[in-house]
Coordinates of C-alpha atoms in Angstrom, one line a residue:
X1 CA -27.5 10.3 8.7
X2 CA -23.8 10.4 9.5
X3 CA -24.5 8.9 12.9
X4 CA -26.5 6.0 11.4
X5 CA -23.8 5.3 8.8
X6 CA -21.1 5.2 11.5
X7 CA -22.2 1.8 12.7
X8 CA -22.0 0.1 9.3
X9 CA -19.3 1.9 7.4
X10 CA -16.6 -0.5 8.6
X11 CA -18.4 -3.3 6.8
X12 CA -19.0 -1.4 3.6
X13 CA -15.6 0.3 3.0
X14 CA -12.5 -1.6 2.2
X15 CA -9.7 -1.9 4.8
X16 CA -7.4 -0.1 2.3
X17 CA -9.4 3.1 3.0
X18 CA -8.5 4.8 6.3
X19 CA -10.6 8.0 6.0
X20 CA -13.4 8.9 8.4
X21 CA -14.1 5.3 9.5
X22 CA -14.4 4.6 13.2
X23 CA -11.5 2.6 14.5
X24 CA -9.2 3.6 11.7
X25 CA -6.4 6.1 11.8
X26 CA -5.1 8.6 9.2
X27 CA -1.5 7.4 10.0
X28 CA -2.3 3.7 9.2
X29 CA -1.5 4.2 5.6
X30 CA 1.6 6.3 6.3
X31 CA 3.0 3.7 8.6
X32 CA 2.3 0.9 6.2
X33 CA 3.9 2.8 3.3
X34 CA 7.0 3.5 5.3
X35 CA 7.3 -0.2 6.4
X36 CA 7.1 -1.3 2.7
X37 CA 9.8 1.2 1.7
X38 CA 12.0 0.0 4.6
X39 CA 11.4 -3.7 3.7
X40 CA 12.3 -3.2 0.1
X41 CA 15.6 -1.4 0.9
X42 CA 16.5 -3.8 3.7
X43 CA 15.9 -7.0 1.6
X44 CA 17.0 -5.3 -1.7
X45 CA 13.7 -6.2 -3.3
X46 CA 12.2 -4.2 -6.2
X47 CA 9.0 -2.2 -5.9
X48 CA 7.1 0.4 -7.8
X49 CA 4.7 2.9 -6.1
X50 CA 2.1 5.0 -8.0
X51 CA 0.9 8.1 -6.2
X52 CA -2.5 8.7 -7.9
X53 CA -3.9 12.2 -8.0
X54 CA -7.6 12.5 -8.8
X55 CA -9.3 15.6 -10.1
X56 CA -12.0 17.2 -7.9
X57 CA -14.5 14.5 -7.2
X58 CA -17.6 16.7 -6.8
X59 CA -17.0 18.3 -10.2
X60 CA -16.5 15.0 -12.1
X61 CA -18.4 12.2 -10.3
X62 CA -21.0 10.3 -12.3
X63 CA -24.0 10.5 -10.1
X64 CA -25.7 7.6 -11.8
X65 CA -22.7 5.5 -10.8
X66 CA -23.1 6.7 -7.3
X67 CA -26.7 5.6 -7.2
X68 CA -25.7 2.2 -8.7
X69 CA -23.1 1.6 -6.0
X70 CA -25.5 2.6 -3.2
X71 CA -28.1 0.2 -4.6
X72 CA -25.6 -2.6 -4.9
X73 CA -24.7 -2.3 -1.2
X74 CA -28.4 -2.5 -0.3
X75 CA -29.4 1.1 0.6
X76 CA -33.2 1.5 0.6
X77 CA -35.2 3.9 -1.6
X78 CA -35.9 6.3 1.3
X79 CA -32.2 6.5 2.2
X80 CA -31.4 7.1 -1.5
X81 CA -33.8 10.1 -1.6
X82 CA -32.2 11.5 1.6
X83 CA -28.8 11.2 0.0
X84 CA -29.9 12.8 -3.2
X85 CA -31.5 15.6 -1.2
X86 CA -28.1 16.3 0.5
X87 CA -26.0 16.0 -2.7
X88 CA -28.2 18.0 -5.1
X89 CA -29.3 20.7 -2.7
X90 CA -26.0 21.7 -1.0
X91 CA -22.3 21.8 -1.5
X92 CA -21.1 18.3 -0.6
X93 CA -18.0 16.2 -1.6
X94 CA -18.4 12.5 -2.1
X95 CA -15.5 10.1 -2.7
X96 CA -16.2 6.8 -4.3
X97 CA -13.9 3.7 -3.8
X98 CA -14.1 1.0 -6.4
X99 CA -13.4 -2.7 -5.7
X100 CA -11.7 -3.3 -9.1
X101 CA -8.3 -4.0 -7.7
X102 CA -9.6 -6.5 -5.2
X103 CA -11.5 -8.3 -8.0
X104 CA -8.3 -8.5 -10.1
X105 CA -6.4 -9.9 -7.2
X106 CA -9.0 -12.6 -6.6
X107 CA -8.8 -13.5 -10.3
X108 CA -5.0 -13.8 -10.1
X109 CA -4.4 -11.0 -12.7
X110 CA -2.9 -8.6 -10.2
X111 CA -0.3 -9.0 -7.5
X112 CA 0.5 -6.5 -4.8
X113 CA 3.9 -6.2 -3.0
X114 CA 4.3 -9.3 -0.9
X115 CA 5.2 -8.6 2.8
X116 CA 5.3 -12.4 3.4
X117 CA 3.7 -15.5 2.1
X118 CA 0.3 -14.6 3.5
X119 CA 0.1 -10.9 3.3
X120 CA 0.7 -8.2 0.6
X121 CA 0.1 -4.5 0.1
X122 CA -1.5 -3.2 -3.1
X123 CA -3.6 -0.1 -2.2
X124 CA -3.4 2.5 0.5
X125 CA -6.0 5.3 0.6
X126 CA -7.2 8.2 2.7
X127 CA -10.2 9.8 1.0
X128 CA -8.8 10.4 -2.6
X129 CA -5.1 10.3 -1.6
X130 CA -4.1 7.0 -3.1
X131 CA -1.0 4.9 -3.3
X132 CA -0.8 1.8 -5.5
X133 CA 2.0 -0.6 -4.6
X134 CA 3.3 -3.3 -7.0
X135 CA 6.4 -5.4 -7.3
X136 CA 9.2 -4.2 -9.6
X137 CA 8.2 -6.3 -12.6
X138 CA 6.3 -5.3 -15.8
X139 CA 3.6 -8.0 -15.4
X140 CA 1.3 -5.8 -13.3
X141 CA 1.5 -2.7 -15.5
X142 CA -1.3 -3.7 -18.0
X143 CA -3.6 -4.6 -15.1
X144 CA -2.9 -1.3 -13.3
X145 CA -3.6 0.7 -16.4
X146 CA -6.9 -1.2 -17.1
X147 CA -8.0 -0.8 -13.5
X148 CA -7.4 3.0 -13.5
X149 CA -9.0 3.5 -16.9
X150 CA -12.0 1.3 -16.0
X151 CA -12.5 3.3 -12.8
X152 CA -12.4 6.6 -14.8
X153 CA -15.0 5.4 -17.3
X154 CA -17.4 4.1 -14.6
X155 CA -17.2 6.8 -12.0
X156 CA -16.4 9.9 -14.0
X157 CA -13.4 10.6 -11.7
X158 CA -10.5 11.6 -13.8
X159 CA -6.8 11.1 -12.9
X160 CA -4.6 14.2 -12.9
X161 CA -1.5 12.9 -14.7
X162 CA 0.4 16.2 -14.2
X163 CA 0.4 15.6 -10.4
X164 CA 0.5 11.8 -10.4
X165 CA 3.9 10.3 -9.7
X166 CA 5.8 7.1 -10.1
X167 CA 8.5 5.9 -7.7
X168 CA 10.9 3.0 -8.1
X169 CA 12.9 1.2 -5.4
X170 CA 15.6 -1.1 -6.7
X171 CA 14.0 -0.9 -10.1
X172 CA 16.1 -0.7 -13.3
X173 CA 16.1 2.7 -15.1
X174 CA 14.9 1.1 -18.3
X175 CA 11.8 -0.5 -16.6
X176 CA 11.0 2.7 -14.7
X177 CA 11.1 4.8 -17.9
X178 CA 9.0 2.2 -19.7
X179 CA 6.4 2.2 -16.9
X180 CA 6.4 6.0 -16.9
X181 CA 5.7 6.1 -20.7
X182 CA 3.1 3.3 -20.5
X183 CA 1.1 4.7 -17.6
X184 CA 1.7 8.4 -18.4
X185 CA 3.1 9.1 -14.9
X186 CA 6.0 11.4 -14.2
X187 CA 9.0 9.7 -12.5
X188 CA 9.9 11.3 -9.1
X189 CA 12.5 10.5 -6.5
X190 CA 12.3 9.3 -2.9
X191 CA 11.4 10.5 -0.4
X192 CA 7.9 11.8 -1.1
X193 CA 5.1 13.1 1.0
X194 CA 1.8 11.1 1.6
X195 CA -0.7 12.9 3.8
X196 CA 2.0 15.5 4.5
X197 CA 4.4 12.9 6.0
X198 CA 7.6 11.8 4.4
X199 CA 7.7 8.3 2.9
X200 CA 10.8 6.4 1.9
X201 CA 13.3 8.3 4.1
X202 CA 15.2 6.8 7.0
X203 CA 13.4 7.5 10.3
X204 CA 16.8 7.5 11.9
X205 CA 17.7 10.7 10.1
X206 CA 17.6 13.8 12.3
X207 CA 16.5 16.0 9.4
X208 CA 13.4 13.9 8.8
X209 CA 12.3 14.2 12.5
X210 CA 13.3 17.9 12.6
X211 CA 10.8 18.8 9.8
X212 CA 8.0 16.9 11.6
X213 CA 8.9 18.6 15.0
X214 CA 9.0 22.1 13.3
X215 CA 5.5 21.5 11.9
X216 CA 4.2 20.4 15.3
X217 CA 5.8 23.5 17.0
X218 CA 4.0 25.8 14.5
X219 CA 0.7 24.1 15.1
X220 CA 1.1 24.2 18.9
X221 CA 2.1 27.9 18.8
X222 CA -1.2 28.7 17.1
X223 CA -3.2 26.8 19.7
X224 CA -1.3 28.4 22.6
X225 CA -1.9 31.9 21.1
X226 CA -5.7 31.4 21.5
X227 CA -5.3 31.1 25.2
X228 CA -3.1 34.1 25.9

């Protein structure tokens, strides 16, 4: 089933999602997030980043919603039965990605962080590791909250507000505090880690590279030990 899905997943899953899709890389989101942070600092533009933490998907997911999504993207009845056989007869984790944010952008109610006149960044995901990127204004806050709440209600996936974080770059303290209260997110400071890689720090800093190199050395030492 996984082999069959591989040929069509790229057409079914949004470009914002970089997990387990042929031709996409886990570092795509990391590189994009760091580019956005660097651009905001270099051009002194304001930006807010929401690091969304979801509770365990398998424990919370609404399976009727999963069936609805699969039917909407034209999976046949036989395939649906195979999927249900996998899901309900074994331990299996399924992550659902909603298109709510894309819909709001098409309607003009939501604006991501503009890279230039033609491109913007609004959502970066790897499985359920999620970053939402907006400009540093209050106009998007209502839309973000409604999107997250709507996704919770439809899918059954709950947001873990204790672990979710809000970051501001060139954003006034009053606005950041207001956004934190409104969204129920805790304010945190840069840099932060996304997929275990630092975001928002200067790549020219020796310390940033040293941590990455130390991590790689530990991993390499483990691999070398297997061949002694």
